[in-house]
mmCIF file of C-alpha atoms in Angstrom:
data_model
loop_
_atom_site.group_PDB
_atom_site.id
_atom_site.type_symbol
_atom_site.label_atom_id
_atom_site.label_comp_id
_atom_site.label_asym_id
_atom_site.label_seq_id
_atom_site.Cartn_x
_atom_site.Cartn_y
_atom_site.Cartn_z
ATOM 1 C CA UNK A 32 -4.548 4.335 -17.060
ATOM 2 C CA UNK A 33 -6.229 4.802 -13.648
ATOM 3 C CA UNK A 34 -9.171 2.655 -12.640
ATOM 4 C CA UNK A 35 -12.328 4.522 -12.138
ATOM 5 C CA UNK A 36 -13.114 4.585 -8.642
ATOM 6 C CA UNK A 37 -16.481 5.964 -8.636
ATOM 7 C CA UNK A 38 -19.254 3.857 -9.922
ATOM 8 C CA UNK A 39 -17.264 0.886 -10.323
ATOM 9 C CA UNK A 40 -15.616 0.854 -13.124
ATOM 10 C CA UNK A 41 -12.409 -0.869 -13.335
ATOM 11 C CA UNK A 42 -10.590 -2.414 -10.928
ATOM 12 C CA UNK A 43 -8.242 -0.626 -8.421
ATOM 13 C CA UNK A 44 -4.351 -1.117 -9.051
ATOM 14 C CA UNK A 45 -2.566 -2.400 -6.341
ATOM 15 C CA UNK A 46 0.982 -2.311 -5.157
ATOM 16 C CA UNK A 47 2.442 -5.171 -2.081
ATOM 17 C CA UNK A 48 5.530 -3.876 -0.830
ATOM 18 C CA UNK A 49 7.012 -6.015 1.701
ATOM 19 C CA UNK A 50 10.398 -7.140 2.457
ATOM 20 C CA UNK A 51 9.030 -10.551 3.880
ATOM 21 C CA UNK A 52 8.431 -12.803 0.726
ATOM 22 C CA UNK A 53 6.051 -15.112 2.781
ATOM 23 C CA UNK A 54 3.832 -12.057 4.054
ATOM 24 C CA UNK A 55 3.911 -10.175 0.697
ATOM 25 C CA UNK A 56 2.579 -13.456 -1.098
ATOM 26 C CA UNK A 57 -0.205 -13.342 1.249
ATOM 27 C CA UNK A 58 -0.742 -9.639 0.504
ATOM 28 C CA UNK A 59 -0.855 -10.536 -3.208
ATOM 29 C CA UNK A 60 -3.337 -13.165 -2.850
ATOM 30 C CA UNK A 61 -5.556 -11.309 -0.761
ATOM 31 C CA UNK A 62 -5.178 -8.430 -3.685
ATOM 32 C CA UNK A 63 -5.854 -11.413 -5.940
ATOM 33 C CA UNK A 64 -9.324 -12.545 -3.656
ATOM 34 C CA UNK A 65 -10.673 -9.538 -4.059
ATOM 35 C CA UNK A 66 -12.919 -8.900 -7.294
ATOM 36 C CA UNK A 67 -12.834 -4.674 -7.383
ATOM 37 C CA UNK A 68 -9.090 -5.182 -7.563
ATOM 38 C CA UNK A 69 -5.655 -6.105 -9.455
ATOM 39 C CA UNK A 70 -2.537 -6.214 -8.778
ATOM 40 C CA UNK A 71 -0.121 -3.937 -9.995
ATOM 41 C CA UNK A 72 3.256 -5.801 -8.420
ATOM 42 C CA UNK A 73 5.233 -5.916 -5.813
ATOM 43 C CA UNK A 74 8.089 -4.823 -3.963
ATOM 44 C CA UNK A 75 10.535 -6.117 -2.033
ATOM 45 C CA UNK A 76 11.889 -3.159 0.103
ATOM 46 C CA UNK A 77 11.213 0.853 0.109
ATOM 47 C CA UNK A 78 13.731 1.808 -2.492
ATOM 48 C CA UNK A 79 12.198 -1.055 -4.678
ATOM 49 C CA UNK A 80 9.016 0.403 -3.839
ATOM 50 C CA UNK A 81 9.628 4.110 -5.087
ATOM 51 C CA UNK A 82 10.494 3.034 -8.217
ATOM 52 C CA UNK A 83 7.726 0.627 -8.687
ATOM 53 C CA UNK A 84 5.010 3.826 -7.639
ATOM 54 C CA UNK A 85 6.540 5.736 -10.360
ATOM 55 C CA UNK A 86 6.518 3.245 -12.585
ATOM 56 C CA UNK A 87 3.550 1.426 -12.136
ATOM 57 C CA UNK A 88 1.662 4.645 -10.789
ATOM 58 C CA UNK A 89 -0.977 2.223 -8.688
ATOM 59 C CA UNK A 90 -4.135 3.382 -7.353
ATOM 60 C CA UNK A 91 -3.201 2.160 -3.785
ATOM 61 C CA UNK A 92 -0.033 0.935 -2.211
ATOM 62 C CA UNK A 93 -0.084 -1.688 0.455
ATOM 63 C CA UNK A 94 3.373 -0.479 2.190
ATOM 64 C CA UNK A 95 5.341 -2.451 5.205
ATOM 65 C CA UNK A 96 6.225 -0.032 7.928
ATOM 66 C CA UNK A 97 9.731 -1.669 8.822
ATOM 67 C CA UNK A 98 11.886 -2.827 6.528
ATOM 68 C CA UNK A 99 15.363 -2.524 6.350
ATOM 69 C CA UNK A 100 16.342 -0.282 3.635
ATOM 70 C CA UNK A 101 13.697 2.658 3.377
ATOM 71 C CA UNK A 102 11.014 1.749 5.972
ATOM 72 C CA UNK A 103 7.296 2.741 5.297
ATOM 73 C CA UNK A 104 7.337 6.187 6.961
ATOM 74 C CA UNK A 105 10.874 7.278 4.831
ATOM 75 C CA UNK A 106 9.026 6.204 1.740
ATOM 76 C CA UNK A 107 5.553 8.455 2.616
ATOM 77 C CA UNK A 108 7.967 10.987 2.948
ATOM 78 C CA UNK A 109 10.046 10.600 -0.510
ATOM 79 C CA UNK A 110 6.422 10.284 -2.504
ATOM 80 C CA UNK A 111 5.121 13.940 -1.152
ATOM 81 C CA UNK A 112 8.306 14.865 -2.732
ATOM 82 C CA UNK A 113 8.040 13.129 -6.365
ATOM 83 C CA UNK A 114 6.571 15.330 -8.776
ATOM 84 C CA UNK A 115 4.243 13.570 -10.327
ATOM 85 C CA UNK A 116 0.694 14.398 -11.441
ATOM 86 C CA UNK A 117 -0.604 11.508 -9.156
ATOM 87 C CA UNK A 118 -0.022 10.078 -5.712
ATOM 88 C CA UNK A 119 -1.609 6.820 -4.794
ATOM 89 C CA UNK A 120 -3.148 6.204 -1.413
ATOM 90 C CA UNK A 121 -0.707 4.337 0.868
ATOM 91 C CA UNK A 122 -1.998 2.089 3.215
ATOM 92 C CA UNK A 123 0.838 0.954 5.915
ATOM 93 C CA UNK A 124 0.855 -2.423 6.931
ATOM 94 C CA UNK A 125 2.320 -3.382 10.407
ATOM 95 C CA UNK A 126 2.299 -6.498 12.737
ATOM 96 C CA UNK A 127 2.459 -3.951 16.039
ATOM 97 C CA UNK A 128 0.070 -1.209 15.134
ATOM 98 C CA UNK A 129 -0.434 1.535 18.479
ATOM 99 C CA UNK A 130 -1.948 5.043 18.370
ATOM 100 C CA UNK A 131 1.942 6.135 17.993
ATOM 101 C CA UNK A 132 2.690 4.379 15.121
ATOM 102 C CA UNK A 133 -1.201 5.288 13.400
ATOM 103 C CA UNK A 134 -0.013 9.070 14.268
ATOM 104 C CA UNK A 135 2.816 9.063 12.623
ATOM 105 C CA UNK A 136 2.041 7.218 9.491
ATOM 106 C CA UNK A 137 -1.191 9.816 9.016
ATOM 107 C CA UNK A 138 1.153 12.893 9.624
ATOM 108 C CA UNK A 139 3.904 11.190 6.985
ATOM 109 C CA UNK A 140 -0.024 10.899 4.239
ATOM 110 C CA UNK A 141 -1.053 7.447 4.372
ATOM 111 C CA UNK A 142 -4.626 7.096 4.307
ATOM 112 C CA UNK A 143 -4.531 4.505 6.695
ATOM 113 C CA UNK A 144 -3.230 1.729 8.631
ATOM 114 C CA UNK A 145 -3.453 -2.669 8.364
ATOM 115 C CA UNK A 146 -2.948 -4.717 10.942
ATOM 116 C CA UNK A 147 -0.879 -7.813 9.319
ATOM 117 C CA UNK A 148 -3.521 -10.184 11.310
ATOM 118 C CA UNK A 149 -6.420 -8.797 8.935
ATOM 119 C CA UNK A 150 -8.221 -11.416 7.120
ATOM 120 C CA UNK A 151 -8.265 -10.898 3.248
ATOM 121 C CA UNK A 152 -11.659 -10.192 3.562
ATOM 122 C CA UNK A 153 -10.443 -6.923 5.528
ATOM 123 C CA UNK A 154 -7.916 -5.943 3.553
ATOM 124 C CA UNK A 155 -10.153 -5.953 0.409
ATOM 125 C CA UNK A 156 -12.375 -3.591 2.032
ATOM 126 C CA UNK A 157 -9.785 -1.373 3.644
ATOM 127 C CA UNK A 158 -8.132 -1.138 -0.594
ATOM 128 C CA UNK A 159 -11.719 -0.446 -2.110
ATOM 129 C CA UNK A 160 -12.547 2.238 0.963
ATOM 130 C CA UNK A 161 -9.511 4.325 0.223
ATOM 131 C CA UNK A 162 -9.299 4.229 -3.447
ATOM 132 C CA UNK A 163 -13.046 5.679 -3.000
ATOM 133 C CA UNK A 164 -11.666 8.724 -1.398
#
């Protein structure tokens, strides 16, 4: 069931999908910090990934831009074409993030773009500002 996002009730379901253990167990424990939301579960690569948003159906999806089976833009492109009754909001995470790279990911739907530097603080907010849109 999808967590409320108006008026606070519930927390927001969150997906990690990185192909870099060390950086997605950072992802998950700034998911974990963060008191408006839980995490749904992770992924290790973009095919991984697709299967975990249908599965899981998360509210938001923290999605690595390059990874080497189905990088982040291939995998904004494969979700416009699921039919399913819900999308999440994708937020891509990258550790080189330029005005090129933000283009593209907005034209593919994501709601946004991370810099991997963020604090958790950041990322928290960044989660709890899209899944209010």
């Amino acid at each position: 069931m999808p967590a409320e996002r108006v008026g606070g009730h519930g927390p927001v379901s969150v997906l990690v999908v990185d192909d870099s253990r060390m950086f997605r167990r950072g992802m998950v424990r700034a998911v974990e910090f963060c008191a408006g939301l839980s995490l749904a579960g992770e992924a290790d690569g973009g095919t991984a990934a697709l299967e975990a948003i249908t599965r899981l159906q998360p509210d938001v999806v923290l999605l690595d831009l390059r990874m080497p089976d189905v990088d982040g833009l291939e995998v904004l492109a494969r979700l416009r074409g699921l039919e399913s009754a819900r999308t999440p909001q994708v937020l891509l995470v990258s550790a080189s993030l330029d005005e090129d790279v933000e283009r593209h990911a907005r034209a593919a739907g994501a709601a946004g773009c991370l810099s991997k530097a963020m604090s958790q603080a950041d990322i928290c907010a960044a989660v709890l500002d899209v899944a209010r849109q």
